mmCIF file of C-alpha atoms in Angstrom:
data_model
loop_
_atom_site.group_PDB
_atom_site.id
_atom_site.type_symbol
_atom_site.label_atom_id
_atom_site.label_comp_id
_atom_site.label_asym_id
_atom_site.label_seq_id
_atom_site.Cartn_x
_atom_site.Cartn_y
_atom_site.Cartn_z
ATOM 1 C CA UNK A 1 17.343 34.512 42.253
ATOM 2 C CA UNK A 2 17.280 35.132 46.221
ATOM 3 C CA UNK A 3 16.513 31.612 46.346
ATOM 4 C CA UNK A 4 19.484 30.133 45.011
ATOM 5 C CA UNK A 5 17.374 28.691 42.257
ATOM 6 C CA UNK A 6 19.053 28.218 39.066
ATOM 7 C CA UNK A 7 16.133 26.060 37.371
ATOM 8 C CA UNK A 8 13.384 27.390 35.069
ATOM 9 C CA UNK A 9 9.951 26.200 34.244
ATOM 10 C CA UNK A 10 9.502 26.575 30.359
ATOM 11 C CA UNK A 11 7.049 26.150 27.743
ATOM 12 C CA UNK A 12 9.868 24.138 25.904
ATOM 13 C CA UNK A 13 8.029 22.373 22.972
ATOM 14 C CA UNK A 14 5.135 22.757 20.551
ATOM 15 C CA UNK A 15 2.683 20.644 19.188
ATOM 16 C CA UNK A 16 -0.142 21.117 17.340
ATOM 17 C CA UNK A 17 -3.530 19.222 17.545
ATOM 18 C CA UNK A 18 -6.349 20.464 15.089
ATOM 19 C CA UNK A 19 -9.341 18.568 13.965
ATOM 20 C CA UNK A 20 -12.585 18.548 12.512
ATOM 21 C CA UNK A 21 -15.903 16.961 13.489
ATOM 22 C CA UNK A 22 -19.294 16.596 12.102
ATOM 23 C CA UNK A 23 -22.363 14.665 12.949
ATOM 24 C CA UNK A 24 -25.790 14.078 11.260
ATOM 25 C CA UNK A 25 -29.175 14.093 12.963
ATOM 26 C CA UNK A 26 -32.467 12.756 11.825
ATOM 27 C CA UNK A 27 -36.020 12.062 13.416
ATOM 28 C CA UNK A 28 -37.035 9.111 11.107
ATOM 29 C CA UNK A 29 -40.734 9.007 13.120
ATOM 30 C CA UNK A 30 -42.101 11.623 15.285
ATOM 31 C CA UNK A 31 -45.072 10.534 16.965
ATOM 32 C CA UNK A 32 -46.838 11.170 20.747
ATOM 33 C CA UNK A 33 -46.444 7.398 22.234
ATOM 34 C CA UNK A 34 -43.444 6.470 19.470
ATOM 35 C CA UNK A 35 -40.134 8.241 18.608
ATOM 36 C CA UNK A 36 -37.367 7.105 16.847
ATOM 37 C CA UNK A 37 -34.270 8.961 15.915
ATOM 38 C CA UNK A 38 -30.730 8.433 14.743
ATOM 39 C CA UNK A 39 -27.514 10.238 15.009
ATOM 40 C CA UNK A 40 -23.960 9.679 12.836
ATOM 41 C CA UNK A 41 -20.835 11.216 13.544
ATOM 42 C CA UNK A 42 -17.223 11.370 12.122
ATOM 43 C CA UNK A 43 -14.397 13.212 13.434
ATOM 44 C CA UNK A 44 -10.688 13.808 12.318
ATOM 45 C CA UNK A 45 -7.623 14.575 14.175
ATOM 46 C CA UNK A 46 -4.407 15.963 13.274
ATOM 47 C CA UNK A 47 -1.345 15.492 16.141
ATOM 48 C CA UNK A 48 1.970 16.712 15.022
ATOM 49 C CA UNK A 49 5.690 17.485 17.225
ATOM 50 C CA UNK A 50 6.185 20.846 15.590
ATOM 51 C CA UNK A 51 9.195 22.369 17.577
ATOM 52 C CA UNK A 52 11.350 21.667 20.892
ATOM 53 C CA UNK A 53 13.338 23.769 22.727
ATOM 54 C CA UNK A 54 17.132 22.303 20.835
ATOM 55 C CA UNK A 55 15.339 22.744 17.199
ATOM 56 C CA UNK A 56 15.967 18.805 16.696
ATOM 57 C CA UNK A 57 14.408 15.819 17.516
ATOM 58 C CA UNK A 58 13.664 14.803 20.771
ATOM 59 C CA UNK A 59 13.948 10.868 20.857
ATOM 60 C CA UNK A 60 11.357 9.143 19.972
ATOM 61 C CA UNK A 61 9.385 12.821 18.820
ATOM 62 C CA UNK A 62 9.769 13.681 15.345
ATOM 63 C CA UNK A 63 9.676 17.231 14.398
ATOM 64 C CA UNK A 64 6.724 16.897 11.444
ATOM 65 C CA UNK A 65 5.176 13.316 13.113
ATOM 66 C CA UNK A 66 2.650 12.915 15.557
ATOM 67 C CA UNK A 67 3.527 12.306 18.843
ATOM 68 C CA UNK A 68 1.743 8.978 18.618
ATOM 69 C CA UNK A 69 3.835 7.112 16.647
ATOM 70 C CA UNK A 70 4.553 3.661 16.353
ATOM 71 C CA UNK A 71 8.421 2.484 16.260
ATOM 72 C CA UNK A 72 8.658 -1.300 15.713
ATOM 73 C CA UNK A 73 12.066 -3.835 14.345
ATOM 74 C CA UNK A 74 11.805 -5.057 10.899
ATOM 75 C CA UNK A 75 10.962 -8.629 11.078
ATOM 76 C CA UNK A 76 12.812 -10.870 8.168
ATOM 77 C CA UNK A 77 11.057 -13.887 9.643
ATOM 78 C CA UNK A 78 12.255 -17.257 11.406
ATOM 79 C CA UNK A 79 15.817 -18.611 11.306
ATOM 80 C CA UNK A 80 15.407 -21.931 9.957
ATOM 81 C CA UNK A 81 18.839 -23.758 10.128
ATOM 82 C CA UNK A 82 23.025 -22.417 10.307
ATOM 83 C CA UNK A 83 23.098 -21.143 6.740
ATOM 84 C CA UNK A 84 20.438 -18.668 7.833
ATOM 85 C CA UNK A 85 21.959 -16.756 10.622
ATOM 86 C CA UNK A 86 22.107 -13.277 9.672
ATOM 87 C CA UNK A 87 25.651 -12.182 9.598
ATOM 88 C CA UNK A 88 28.009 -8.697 8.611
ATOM 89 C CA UNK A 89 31.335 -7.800 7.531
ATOM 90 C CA UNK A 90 33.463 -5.988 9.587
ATOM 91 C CA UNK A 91 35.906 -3.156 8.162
ATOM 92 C CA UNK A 92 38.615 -6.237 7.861
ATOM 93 C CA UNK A 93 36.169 -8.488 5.696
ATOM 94 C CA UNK A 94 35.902 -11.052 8.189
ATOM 95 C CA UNK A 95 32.047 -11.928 8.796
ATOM 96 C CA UNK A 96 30.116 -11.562 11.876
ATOM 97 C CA UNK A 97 26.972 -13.393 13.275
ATOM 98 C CA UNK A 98 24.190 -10.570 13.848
ATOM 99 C CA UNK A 99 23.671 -10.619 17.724
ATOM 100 C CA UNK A 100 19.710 -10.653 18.643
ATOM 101 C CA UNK A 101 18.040 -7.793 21.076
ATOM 102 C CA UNK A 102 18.411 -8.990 24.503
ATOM 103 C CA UNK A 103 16.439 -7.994 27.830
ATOM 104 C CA UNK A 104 19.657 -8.196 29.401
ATOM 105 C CA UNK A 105 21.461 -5.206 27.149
ATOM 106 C CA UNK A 106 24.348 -7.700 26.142
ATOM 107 C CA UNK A 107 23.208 -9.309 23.006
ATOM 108 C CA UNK A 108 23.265 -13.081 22.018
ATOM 109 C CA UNK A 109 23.401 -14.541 18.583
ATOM 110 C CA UNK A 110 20.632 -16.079 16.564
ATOM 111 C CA UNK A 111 20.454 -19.434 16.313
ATOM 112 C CA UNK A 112 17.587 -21.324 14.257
ATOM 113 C CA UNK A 113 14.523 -21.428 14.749
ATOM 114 C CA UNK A 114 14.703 -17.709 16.424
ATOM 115 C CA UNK A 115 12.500 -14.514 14.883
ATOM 116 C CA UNK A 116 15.315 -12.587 12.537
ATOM 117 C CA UNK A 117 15.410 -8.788 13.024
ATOM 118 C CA UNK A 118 17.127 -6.440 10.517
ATOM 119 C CA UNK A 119 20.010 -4.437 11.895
ATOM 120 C CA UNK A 120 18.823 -1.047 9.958
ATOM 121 C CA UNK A 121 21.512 0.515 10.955
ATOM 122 C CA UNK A 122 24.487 -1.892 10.185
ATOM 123 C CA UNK A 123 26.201 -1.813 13.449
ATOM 124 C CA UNK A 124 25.828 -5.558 13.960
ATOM 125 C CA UNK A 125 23.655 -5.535 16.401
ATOM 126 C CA UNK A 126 19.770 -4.839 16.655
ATOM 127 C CA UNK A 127 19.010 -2.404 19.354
ATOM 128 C CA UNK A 128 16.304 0.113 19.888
ATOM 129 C CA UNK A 129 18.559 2.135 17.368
ATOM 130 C CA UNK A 130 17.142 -0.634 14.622
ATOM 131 C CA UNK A 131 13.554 0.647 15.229
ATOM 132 C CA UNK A 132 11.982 2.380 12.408
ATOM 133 C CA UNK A 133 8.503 4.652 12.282
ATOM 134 C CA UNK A 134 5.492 2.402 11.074
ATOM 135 C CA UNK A 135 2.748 5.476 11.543
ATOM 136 C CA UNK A 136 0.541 6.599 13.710
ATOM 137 C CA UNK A 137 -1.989 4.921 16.342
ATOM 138 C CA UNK A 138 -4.840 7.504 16.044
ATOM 139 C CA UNK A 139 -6.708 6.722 13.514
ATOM 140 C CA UNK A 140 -7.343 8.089 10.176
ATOM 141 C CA UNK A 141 -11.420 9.215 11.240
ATOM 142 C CA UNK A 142 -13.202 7.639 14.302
ATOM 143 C CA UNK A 143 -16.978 8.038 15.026
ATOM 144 C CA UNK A 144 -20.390 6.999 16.096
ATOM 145 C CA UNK A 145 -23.902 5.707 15.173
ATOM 146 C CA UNK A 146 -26.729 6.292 18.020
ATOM 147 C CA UNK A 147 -30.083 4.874 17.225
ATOM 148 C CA UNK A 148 -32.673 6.217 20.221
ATOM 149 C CA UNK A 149 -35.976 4.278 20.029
ATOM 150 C CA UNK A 150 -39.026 5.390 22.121
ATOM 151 C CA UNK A 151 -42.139 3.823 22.647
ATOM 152 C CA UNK A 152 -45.101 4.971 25.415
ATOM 153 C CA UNK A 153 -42.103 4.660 28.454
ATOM 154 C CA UNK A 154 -39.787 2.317 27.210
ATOM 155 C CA UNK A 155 -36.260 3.726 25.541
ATOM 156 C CA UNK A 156 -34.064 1.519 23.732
ATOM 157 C CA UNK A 157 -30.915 3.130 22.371
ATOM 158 C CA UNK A 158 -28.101 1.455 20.555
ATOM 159 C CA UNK A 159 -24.329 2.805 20.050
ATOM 160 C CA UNK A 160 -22.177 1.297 17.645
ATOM 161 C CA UNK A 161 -19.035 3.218 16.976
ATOM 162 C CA UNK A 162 -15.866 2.758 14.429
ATOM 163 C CA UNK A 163 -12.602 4.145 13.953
ATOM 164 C CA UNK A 164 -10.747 3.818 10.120
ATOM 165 C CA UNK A 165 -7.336 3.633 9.603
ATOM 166 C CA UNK A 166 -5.733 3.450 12.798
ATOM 167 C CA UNK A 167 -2.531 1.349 13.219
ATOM 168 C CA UNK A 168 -2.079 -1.399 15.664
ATOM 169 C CA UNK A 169 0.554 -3.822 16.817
ATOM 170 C CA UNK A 170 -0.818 -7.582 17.734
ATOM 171 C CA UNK A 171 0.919 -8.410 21.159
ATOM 172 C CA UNK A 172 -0.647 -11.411 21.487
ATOM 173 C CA UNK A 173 1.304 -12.877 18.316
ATOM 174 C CA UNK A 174 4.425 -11.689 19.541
ATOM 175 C CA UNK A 175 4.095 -12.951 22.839
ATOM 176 C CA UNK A 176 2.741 -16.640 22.285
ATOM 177 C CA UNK A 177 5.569 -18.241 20.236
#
């Protein structure tokens, strides 16, 4: 390059996004001074990672997963006393306490009454490593209901709308003990 560049933009990963939609209409009264007619729709979308540039994964994108995905720690449930401290052998036999996912990056121990996390991975600590895939946040089919109501000048319309299947993590749970 005359430039002196030796960077590249490239189209460096795929991903495919296909889906299908349909929706229903129906006048239920046709009349001059009243009207009233209704509307339903579904829809369905597919999301997948399909390729990247290095052939393999790319963090938290999974060739063959949507890019959507939720990655969450196992939850065992609450220390309740000593005995219960979730500990591993190392290659000597000797036992370790499991140390806990800290803000921090240097990890602290569990000590009752804590939230236990598995350590997936056996290293004897849980980190983001410990994380596993728990599926998808869009939802399995997501849609509408209109009802349009007419009468002389007046229009009343009402929208309800739904989505079915979709995954979810609750926050608030999490965050108030």
């Amino acid at each position: 390059d005359v430039l002196g560049n030796t960077n590249q933009w490239q189209n460096a990963m795929e991903v495919s996004n296909e889906g299908i939609e349909v929706e229903l209409v129906g006048d239920i009264i046709r009349r001059k001074e009243l009207s009233w007619r209704t509307r339903f729709n579904i829809s369905r979308n597919w999301n997948r990672f399909v390729k990247s540039y290095t052939g393999m994964d790319e963090g938290v994108w999974v060739i063959g997963r949507p890019l959507q995905g939720l990655y969450v720690y196992d939850d065992i449930g609450f220390v309740q006393n000593q005995k219960e401290v979730p500990q591993y052998s190392l290659p000597n036999g000797t036992l370790q306490y499991l140390q806990t996912p800290s803000l921090a990056g240097a990890g602290q121990y569990y000590i009752p009454g804590m939230r236990a996390l598995k350590d997936i991975n056996g290293d004897g600590r849980v980190s983001t490593g410990d994380k596993y895939y728990a599926g998808s946040v869009l939802p399995v089919a997501h849609g509408g209901w209109v009802h349009e109501l007419r009468w002389k000048n007046i229009d009343l319309n009402l929208l309800l709308s739904y989505n079915l299947g979709r995954k979810l993590i609750n926050q608030y749970v999490r965050t108030s003990l």
